[in-house]
Short mmCIF file of C-alpha atoms and ligand atoms in Angstrom, two decimals:
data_model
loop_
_atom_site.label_atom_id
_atom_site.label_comp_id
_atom_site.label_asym_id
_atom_site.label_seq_id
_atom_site.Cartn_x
_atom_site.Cartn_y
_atom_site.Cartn_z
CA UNK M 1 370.20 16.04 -34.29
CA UNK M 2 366.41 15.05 -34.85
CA UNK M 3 365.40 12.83 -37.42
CA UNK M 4 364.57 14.55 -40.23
CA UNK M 5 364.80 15.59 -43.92
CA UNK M 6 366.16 14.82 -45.85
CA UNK M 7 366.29 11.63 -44.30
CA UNK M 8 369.26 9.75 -46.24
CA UNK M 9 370.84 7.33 -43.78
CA UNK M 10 373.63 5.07 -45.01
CA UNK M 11 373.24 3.36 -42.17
CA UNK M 12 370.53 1.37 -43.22
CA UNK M 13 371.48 -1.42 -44.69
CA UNK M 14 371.06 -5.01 -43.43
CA UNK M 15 373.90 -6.85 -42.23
CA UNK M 16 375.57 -9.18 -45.03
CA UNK M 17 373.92 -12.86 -44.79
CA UNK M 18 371.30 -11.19 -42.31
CA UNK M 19 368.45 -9.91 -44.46
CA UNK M 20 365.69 -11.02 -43.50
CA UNK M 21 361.87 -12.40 -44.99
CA UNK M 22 358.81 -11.05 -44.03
CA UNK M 23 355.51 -9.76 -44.88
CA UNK M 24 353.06 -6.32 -44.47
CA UNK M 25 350.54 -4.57 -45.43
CA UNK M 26 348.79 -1.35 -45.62
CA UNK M 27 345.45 0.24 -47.10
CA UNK M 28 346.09 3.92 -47.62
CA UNK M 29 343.27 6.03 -48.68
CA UNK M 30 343.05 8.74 -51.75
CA UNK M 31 342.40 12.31 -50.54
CA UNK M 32 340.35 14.82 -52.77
CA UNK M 33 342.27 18.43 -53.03
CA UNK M 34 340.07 21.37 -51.67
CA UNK M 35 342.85 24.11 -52.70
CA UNK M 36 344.57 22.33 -55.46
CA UNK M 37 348.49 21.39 -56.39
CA UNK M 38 349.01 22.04 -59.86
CA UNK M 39 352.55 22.82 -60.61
CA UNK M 40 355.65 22.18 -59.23
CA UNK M 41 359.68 22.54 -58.34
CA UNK M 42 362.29 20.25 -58.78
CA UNK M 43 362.07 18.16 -56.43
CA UNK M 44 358.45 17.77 -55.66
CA UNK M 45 358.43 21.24 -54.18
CA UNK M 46 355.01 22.01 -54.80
CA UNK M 47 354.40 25.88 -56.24
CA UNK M 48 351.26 26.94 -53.76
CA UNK M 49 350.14 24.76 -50.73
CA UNK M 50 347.24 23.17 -50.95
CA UNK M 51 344.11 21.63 -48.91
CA UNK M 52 342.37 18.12 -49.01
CA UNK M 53 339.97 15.68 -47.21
CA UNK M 54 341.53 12.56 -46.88
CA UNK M 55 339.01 10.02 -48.15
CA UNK M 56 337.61 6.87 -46.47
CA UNK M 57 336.27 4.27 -49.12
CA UNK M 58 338.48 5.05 -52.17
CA UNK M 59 342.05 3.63 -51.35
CA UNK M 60 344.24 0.81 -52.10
CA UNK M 61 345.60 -1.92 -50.08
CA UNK M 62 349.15 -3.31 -50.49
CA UNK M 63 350.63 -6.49 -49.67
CA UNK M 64 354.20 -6.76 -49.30
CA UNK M 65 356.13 -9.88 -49.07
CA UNK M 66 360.33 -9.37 -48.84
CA UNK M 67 363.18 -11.60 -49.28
CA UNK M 68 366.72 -11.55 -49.80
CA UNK M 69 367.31 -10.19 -53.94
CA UNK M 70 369.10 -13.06 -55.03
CA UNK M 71 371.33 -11.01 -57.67
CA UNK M 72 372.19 -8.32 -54.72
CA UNK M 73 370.35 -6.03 -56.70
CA UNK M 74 366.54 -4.56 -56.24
CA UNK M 75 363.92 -6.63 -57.63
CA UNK M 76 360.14 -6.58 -57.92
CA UNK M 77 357.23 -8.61 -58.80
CA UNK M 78 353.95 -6.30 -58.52
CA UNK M 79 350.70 -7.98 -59.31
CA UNK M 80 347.34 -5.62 -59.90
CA UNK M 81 343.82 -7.00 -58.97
CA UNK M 82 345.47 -10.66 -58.88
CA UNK M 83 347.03 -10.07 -62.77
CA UNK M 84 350.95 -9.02 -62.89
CA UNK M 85 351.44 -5.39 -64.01
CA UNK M 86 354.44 -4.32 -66.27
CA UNK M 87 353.50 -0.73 -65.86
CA UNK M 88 353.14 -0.77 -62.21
CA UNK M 89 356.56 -2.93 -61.83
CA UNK M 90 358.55 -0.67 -63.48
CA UNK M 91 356.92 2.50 -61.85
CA UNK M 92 357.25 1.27 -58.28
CA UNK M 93 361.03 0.19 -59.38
CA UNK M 94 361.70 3.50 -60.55
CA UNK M 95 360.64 5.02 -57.10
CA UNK M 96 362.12 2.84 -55.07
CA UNK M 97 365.55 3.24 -56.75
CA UNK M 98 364.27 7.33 -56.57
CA UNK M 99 364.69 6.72 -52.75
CA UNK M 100 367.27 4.30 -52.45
CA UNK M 101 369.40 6.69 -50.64
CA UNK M 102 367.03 7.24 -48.07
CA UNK M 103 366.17 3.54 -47.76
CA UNK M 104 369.85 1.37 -48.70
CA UNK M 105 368.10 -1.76 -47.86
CA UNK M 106 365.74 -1.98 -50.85
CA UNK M 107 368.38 -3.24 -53.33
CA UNK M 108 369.36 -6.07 -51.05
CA UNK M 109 365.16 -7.38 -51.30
CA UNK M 110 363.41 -8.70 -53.81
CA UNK M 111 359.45 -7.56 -53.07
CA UNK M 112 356.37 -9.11 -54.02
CA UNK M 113 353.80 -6.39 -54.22
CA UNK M 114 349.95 -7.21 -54.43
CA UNK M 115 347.79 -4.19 -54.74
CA UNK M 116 344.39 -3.54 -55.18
CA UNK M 117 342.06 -0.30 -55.37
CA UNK M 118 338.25 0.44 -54.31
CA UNK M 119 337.89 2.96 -57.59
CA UNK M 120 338.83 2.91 -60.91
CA UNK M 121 342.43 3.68 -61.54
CA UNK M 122 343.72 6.42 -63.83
CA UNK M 123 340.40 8.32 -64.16
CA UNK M 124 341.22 11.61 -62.40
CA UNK M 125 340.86 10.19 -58.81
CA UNK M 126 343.58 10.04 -56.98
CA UNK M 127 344.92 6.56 -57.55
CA UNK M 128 348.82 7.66 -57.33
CA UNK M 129 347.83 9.51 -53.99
CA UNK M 130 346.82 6.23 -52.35
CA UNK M 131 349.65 3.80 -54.58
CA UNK M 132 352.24 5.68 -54.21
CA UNK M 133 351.52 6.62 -49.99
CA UNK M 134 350.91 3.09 -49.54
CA UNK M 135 354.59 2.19 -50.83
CA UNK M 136 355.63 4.76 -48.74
CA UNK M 137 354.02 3.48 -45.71
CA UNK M 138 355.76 -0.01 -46.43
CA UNK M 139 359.07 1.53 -47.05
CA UNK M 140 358.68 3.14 -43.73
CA UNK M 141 357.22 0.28 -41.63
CA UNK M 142 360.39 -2.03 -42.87
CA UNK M 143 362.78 0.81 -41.51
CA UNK M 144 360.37 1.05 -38.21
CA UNK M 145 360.89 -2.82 -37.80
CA UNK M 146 364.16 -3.52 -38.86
CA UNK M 147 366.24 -0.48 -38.04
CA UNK M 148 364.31 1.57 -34.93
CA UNK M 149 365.38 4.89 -36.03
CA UNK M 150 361.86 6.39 -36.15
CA UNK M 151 361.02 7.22 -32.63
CA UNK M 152 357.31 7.36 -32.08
CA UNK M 153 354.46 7.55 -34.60
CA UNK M 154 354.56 11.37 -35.17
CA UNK M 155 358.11 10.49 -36.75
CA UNK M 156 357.14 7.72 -39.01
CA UNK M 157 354.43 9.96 -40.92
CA UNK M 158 356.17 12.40 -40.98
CA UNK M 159 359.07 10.27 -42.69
CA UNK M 160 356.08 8.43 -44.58
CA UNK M 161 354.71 11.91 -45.84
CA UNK M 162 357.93 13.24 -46.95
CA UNK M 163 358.86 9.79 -49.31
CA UNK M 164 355.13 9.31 -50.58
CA UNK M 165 355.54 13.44 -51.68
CA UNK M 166 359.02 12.64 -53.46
CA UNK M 167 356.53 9.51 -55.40
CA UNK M 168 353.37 11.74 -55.50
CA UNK M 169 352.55 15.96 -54.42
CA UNK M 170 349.18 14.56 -53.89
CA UNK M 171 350.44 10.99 -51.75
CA UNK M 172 352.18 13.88 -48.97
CA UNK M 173 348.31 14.34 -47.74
CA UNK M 174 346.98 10.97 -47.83
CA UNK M 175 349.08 9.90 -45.15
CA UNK M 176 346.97 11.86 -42.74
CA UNK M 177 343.06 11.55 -41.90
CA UNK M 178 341.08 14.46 -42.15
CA UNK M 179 341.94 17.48 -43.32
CA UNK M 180 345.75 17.89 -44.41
CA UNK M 181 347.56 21.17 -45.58
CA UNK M 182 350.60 20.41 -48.05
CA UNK M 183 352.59 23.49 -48.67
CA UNK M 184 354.26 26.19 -46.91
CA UNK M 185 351.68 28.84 -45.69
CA UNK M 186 352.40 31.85 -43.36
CA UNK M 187 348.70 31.23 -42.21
CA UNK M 188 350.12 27.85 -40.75
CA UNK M 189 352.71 27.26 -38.53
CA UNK M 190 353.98 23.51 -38.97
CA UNK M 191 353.27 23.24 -42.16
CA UNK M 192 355.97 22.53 -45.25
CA UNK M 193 357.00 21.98 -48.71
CA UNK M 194 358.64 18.88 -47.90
CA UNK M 195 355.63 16.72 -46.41
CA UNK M 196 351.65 17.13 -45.50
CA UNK M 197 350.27 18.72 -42.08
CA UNK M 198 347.33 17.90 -40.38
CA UNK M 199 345.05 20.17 -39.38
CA UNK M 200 342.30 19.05 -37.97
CA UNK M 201 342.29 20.31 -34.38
CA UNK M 202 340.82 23.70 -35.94
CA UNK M 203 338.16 22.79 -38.34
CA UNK M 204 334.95 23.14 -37.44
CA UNK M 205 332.40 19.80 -36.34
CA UNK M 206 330.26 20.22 -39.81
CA UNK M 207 333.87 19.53 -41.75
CA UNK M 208 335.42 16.59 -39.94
CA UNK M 209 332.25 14.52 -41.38
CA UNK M 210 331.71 16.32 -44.55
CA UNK M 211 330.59 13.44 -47.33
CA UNK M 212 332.07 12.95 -50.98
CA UNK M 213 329.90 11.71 -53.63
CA UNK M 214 332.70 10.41 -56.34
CA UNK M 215 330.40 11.27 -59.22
CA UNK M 216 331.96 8.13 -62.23
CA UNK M 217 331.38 10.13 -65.60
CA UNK M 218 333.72 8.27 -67.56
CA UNK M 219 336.39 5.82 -66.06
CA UNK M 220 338.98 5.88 -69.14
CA UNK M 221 342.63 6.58 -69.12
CA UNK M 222 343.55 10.16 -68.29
CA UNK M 223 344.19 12.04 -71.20
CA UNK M 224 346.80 14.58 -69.97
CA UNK M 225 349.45 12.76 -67.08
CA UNK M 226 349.87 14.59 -63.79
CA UNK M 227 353.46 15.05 -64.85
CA UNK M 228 353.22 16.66 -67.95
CA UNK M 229 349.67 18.74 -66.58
CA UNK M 230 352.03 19.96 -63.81
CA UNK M 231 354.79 20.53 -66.31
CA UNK M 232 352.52 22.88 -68.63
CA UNK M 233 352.34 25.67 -65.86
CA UNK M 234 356.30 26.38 -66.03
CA UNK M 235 354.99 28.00 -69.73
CA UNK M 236 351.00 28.97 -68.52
CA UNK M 237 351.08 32.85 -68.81
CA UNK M 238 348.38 33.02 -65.68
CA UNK M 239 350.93 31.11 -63.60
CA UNK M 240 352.05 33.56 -61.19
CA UNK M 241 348.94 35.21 -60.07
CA UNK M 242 347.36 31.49 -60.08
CA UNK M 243 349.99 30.40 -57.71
CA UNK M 244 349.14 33.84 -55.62
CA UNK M 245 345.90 33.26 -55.59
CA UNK M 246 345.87 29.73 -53.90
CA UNK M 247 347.62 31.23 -51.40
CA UNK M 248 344.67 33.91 -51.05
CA UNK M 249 342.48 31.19 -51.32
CA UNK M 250 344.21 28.59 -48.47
CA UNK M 251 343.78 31.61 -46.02
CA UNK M 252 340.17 32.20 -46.70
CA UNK M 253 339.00 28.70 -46.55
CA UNK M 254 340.69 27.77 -43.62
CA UNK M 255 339.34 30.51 -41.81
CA UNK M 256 335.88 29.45 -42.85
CA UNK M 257 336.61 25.99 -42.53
CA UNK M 258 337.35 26.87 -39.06
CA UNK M 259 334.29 28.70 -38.23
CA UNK M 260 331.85 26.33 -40.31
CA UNK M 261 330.82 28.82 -42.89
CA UNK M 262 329.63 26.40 -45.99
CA UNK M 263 328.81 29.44 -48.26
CA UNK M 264 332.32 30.72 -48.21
CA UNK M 265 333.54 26.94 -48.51
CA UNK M 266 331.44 26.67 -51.73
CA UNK M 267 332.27 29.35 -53.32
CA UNK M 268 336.16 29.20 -52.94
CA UNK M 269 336.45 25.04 -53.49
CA UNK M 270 334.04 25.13 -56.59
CA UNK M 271 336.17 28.13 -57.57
CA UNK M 272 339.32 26.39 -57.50
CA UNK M 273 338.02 23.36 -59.25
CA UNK M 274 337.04 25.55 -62.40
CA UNK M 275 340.55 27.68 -62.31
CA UNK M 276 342.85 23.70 -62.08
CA UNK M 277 341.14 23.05 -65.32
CA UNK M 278 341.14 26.92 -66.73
CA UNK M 279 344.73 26.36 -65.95
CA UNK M 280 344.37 23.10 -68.46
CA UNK M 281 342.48 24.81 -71.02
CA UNK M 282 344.89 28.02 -71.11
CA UNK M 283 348.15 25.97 -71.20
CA UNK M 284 349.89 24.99 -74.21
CA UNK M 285 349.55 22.30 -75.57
CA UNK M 286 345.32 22.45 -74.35
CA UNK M 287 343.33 20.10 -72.39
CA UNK M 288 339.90 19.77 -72.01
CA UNK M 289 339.03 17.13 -69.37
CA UNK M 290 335.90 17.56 -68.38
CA UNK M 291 332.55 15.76 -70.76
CA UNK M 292 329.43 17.34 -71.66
CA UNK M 293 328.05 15.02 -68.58
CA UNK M 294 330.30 16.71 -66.42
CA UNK M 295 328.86 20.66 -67.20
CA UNK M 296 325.35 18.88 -66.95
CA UNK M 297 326.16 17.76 -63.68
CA UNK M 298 327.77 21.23 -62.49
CA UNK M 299 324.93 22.74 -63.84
CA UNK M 300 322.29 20.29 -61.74
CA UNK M 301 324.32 20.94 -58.33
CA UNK M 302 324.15 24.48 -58.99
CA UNK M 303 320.51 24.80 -59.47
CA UNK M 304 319.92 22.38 -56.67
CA UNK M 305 321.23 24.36 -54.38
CA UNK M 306 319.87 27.15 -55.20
CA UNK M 307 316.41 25.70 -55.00
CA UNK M 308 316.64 24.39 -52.10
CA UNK M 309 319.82 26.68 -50.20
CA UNK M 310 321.26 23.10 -49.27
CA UNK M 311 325.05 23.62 -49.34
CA UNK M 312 325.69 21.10 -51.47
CA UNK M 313 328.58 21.64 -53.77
CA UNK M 314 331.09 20.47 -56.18
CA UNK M 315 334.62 19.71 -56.79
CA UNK M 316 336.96 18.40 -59.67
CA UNK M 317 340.16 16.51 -60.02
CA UNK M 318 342.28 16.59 -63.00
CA UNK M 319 339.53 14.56 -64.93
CA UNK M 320 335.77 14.80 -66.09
CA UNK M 321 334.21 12.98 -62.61
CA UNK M 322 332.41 15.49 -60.26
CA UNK M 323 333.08 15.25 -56.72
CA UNK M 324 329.86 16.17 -55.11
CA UNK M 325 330.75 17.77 -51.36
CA UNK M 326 327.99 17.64 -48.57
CA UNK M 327 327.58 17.98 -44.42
CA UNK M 328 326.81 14.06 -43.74
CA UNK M 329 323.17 15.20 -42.17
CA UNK M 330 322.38 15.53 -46.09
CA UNK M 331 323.33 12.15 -46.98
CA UNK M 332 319.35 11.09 -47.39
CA UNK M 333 318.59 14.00 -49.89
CA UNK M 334 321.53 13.51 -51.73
CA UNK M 335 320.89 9.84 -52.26
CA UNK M 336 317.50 11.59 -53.71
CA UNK M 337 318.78 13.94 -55.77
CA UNK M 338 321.44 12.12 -57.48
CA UNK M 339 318.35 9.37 -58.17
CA UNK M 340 315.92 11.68 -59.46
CA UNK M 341 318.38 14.58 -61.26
CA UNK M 342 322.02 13.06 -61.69
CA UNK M 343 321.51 9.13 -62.50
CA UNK M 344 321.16 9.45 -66.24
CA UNK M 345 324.64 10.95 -66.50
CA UNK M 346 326.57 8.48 -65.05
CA UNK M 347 328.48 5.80 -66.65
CA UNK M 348 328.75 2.09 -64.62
CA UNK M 349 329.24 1.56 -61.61
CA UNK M 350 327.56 5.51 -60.87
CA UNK M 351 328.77 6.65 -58.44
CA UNK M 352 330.94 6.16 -55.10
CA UNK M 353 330.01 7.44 -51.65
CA UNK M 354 332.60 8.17 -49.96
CA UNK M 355 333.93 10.57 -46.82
CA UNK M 356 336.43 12.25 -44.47
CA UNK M 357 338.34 9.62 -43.53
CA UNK M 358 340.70 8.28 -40.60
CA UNK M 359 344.01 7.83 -42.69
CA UNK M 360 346.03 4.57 -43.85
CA UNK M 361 345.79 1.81 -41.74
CA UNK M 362 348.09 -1.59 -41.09
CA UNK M 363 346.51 -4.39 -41.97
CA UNK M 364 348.54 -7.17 -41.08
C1 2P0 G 401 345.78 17.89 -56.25
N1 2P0 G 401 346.14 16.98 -58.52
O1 2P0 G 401 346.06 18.82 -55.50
C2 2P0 G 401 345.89 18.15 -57.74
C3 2P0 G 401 344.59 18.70 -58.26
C4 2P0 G 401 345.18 16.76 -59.53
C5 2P0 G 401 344.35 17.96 -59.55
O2 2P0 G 401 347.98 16.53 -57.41
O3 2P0 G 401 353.38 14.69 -60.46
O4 2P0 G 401 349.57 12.89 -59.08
O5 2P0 G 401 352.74 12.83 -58.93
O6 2P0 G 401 353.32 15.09 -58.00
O7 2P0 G 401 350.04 14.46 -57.17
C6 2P0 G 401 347.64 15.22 -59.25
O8 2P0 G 401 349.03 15.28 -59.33
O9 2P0 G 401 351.26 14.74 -59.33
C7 2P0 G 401 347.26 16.28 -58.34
P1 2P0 G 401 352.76 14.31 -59.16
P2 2P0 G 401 349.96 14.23 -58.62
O10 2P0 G 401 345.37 16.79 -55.84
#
């Protein structure tokens, strides 16, 4: 039988007075959703596929060091930007027990997790996309290493997608560079609830370089969690046909993601930015996440284009910061515009330029 989901294997476990120490480490990047993932199935079973660039600059980077758990229980130490990190400790606990049927071996080490990100964490980008994939990717690498049940590479992310989904919807797609499909979709053969799909073989040149201003309006706590955000749409009375329409939506942009066509890109990724936080504002309880800076920024990209038919767009996670979404040949007039138009709105450090990326990497 092939390797596959669901992936649990009592088999591995390390041999009694053979576990062993060692040490690895990954940077795994964020990914910014194009057709967004808001609302979801036990388990993780996303309700609509969705669409994302993986990112290049905004990730975090992991170092693991194992060693026999000296209680024979799972035990971890995770320290944050150098500082230990309660909330992170007992987060990445609680996954790793999550998945300790898939992986037997993680309550026989104790880990020592150092982590750091390029972006502020907990402001709307993607920060459990790259944490949580990155855990998966270590997970994974100690099975590939120890064990040598995952055959080639196509096997390991595919394993690595499918555990970073069960920590994360949004982690399934950062596992991949480029641009990765998460979600079953008629349009696309290969493609699953279970873990991301890369597609990048059929998107057009302009695409595979495309440019994402991170646009830092406020870098505070979240005010609504992904959890309970997701939760809210079991109850949101525009549910259904929202979770119909992404599907609409997937079909079109692919199609002009595959042909280049930036006006039909615009207008259905800037569409399905405003309907994730309609979806907010027409749930109950309400959210309104994004700031007066963020409108005045929507309102400045708009107009700039328009004046000078540049296709330069936006997008929006679940949070107030604009992600501003540009062919890489603009990158000069950008770095104008947001100087002379968009600087005044931003809060410290302004802004982070970041694009398409190649996907985690191993780093030790
Ligand atoms: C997305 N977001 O597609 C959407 C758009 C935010 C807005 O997926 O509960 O952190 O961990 O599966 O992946 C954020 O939700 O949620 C998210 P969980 P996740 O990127």
């Amino acid at each position: 039988m092939p390797y596959g989901p669901p992936y649990k294997n009592p088999a591995l476990r390390f041999p009694q007075g053979n576990i062993p120490t060692g040490k690895t480490a990954w940077r795994s990047p964020s990914n910014i959703a194009l057709i967004k993932y808001w609302g979801k199935k036990p388990v993780q079973i996303p309700r609509n596929p969705s669409i994302s660039f993986t990112l290049q600059n905004a990730y975090s980077e992991t170092e693991v060091s194992y060693l026999p758990a000296r209680g024979g229980r799972l035990e971890i130490e995770f320290y944050f930007e150098g500082e230990r990190n309660p909330k992170f400790e007992e987060k990445t606990a609680k996954f790793f027990e999550s998945v300790a049927d898939i992986f037997p071996f993680v309550d026989q080490l104790k880990f020592v997790i150092r982590s750091r990100n390029t972006f502020p964490h907990s402001a709307g980008i993607a920060s459990s996309a790259s944490g949580m994939s990155v855990l998966a990717l270590v997970l994974c690498d100690l099975e590939w290493m120890h064990f040598g049940t995952l055959q080639n590479r196509d096997d390991f992310l595919r394993k690595v997608s499918y555990v970073a989904r069960l920590g994360s919807g949004s982690a399934s797609r950062s596992v991949y560079g480029g641009v990765v499909v998460w979600g079953e979709s008629k349009e696309i053969p290969g493609s699953s609830d279970l873990y991301g799909f890369p597609v990048n073989g059929e998107i057009h040149d302009i695409f595979k370089t495309y440019k994402d201003t991170i646009l830092l309006v406020d870098d505070g706590e979240k005010k609504v969690s992904s959890r309970a955000g997701h939760s809210l749409m079991e109850s949101n009375p525009f549910a259904g046909e929202r979770f119909r329409q992404a599907h609409r939506n997937l079909a079109a942009l692919l199609k002009a993601m595959r042909s280049g066509d930036t006006e039909t890109f615009i207008r259905i990724t800037e569409s399905e930015a405003l309907t994730l936080h309609a979806m907010m504002m027409t749930s109950l309880p309400y959210y309104l996440l994004m700031k007066p800076n963020t409108l005045q920024i929507i309102e400045k990209i708009i107009a700039y284009r328009k004046k000078t038919g540049l296709p330069v767009s936006f997008t929006l996670d679940a949070g107030p910061n604009v992600h501003m979404l540009y062919p890489s040949a603009l990158k000069e007039k950008v770095r104008q515009f947001i100087q002379n138009e968009l600087i005044s709105f931003l809060n410290p450090p302004g802004f982070i330029e970041d694009e398409v990326g190649k996907g985690p990497e191993k780093i030790l």
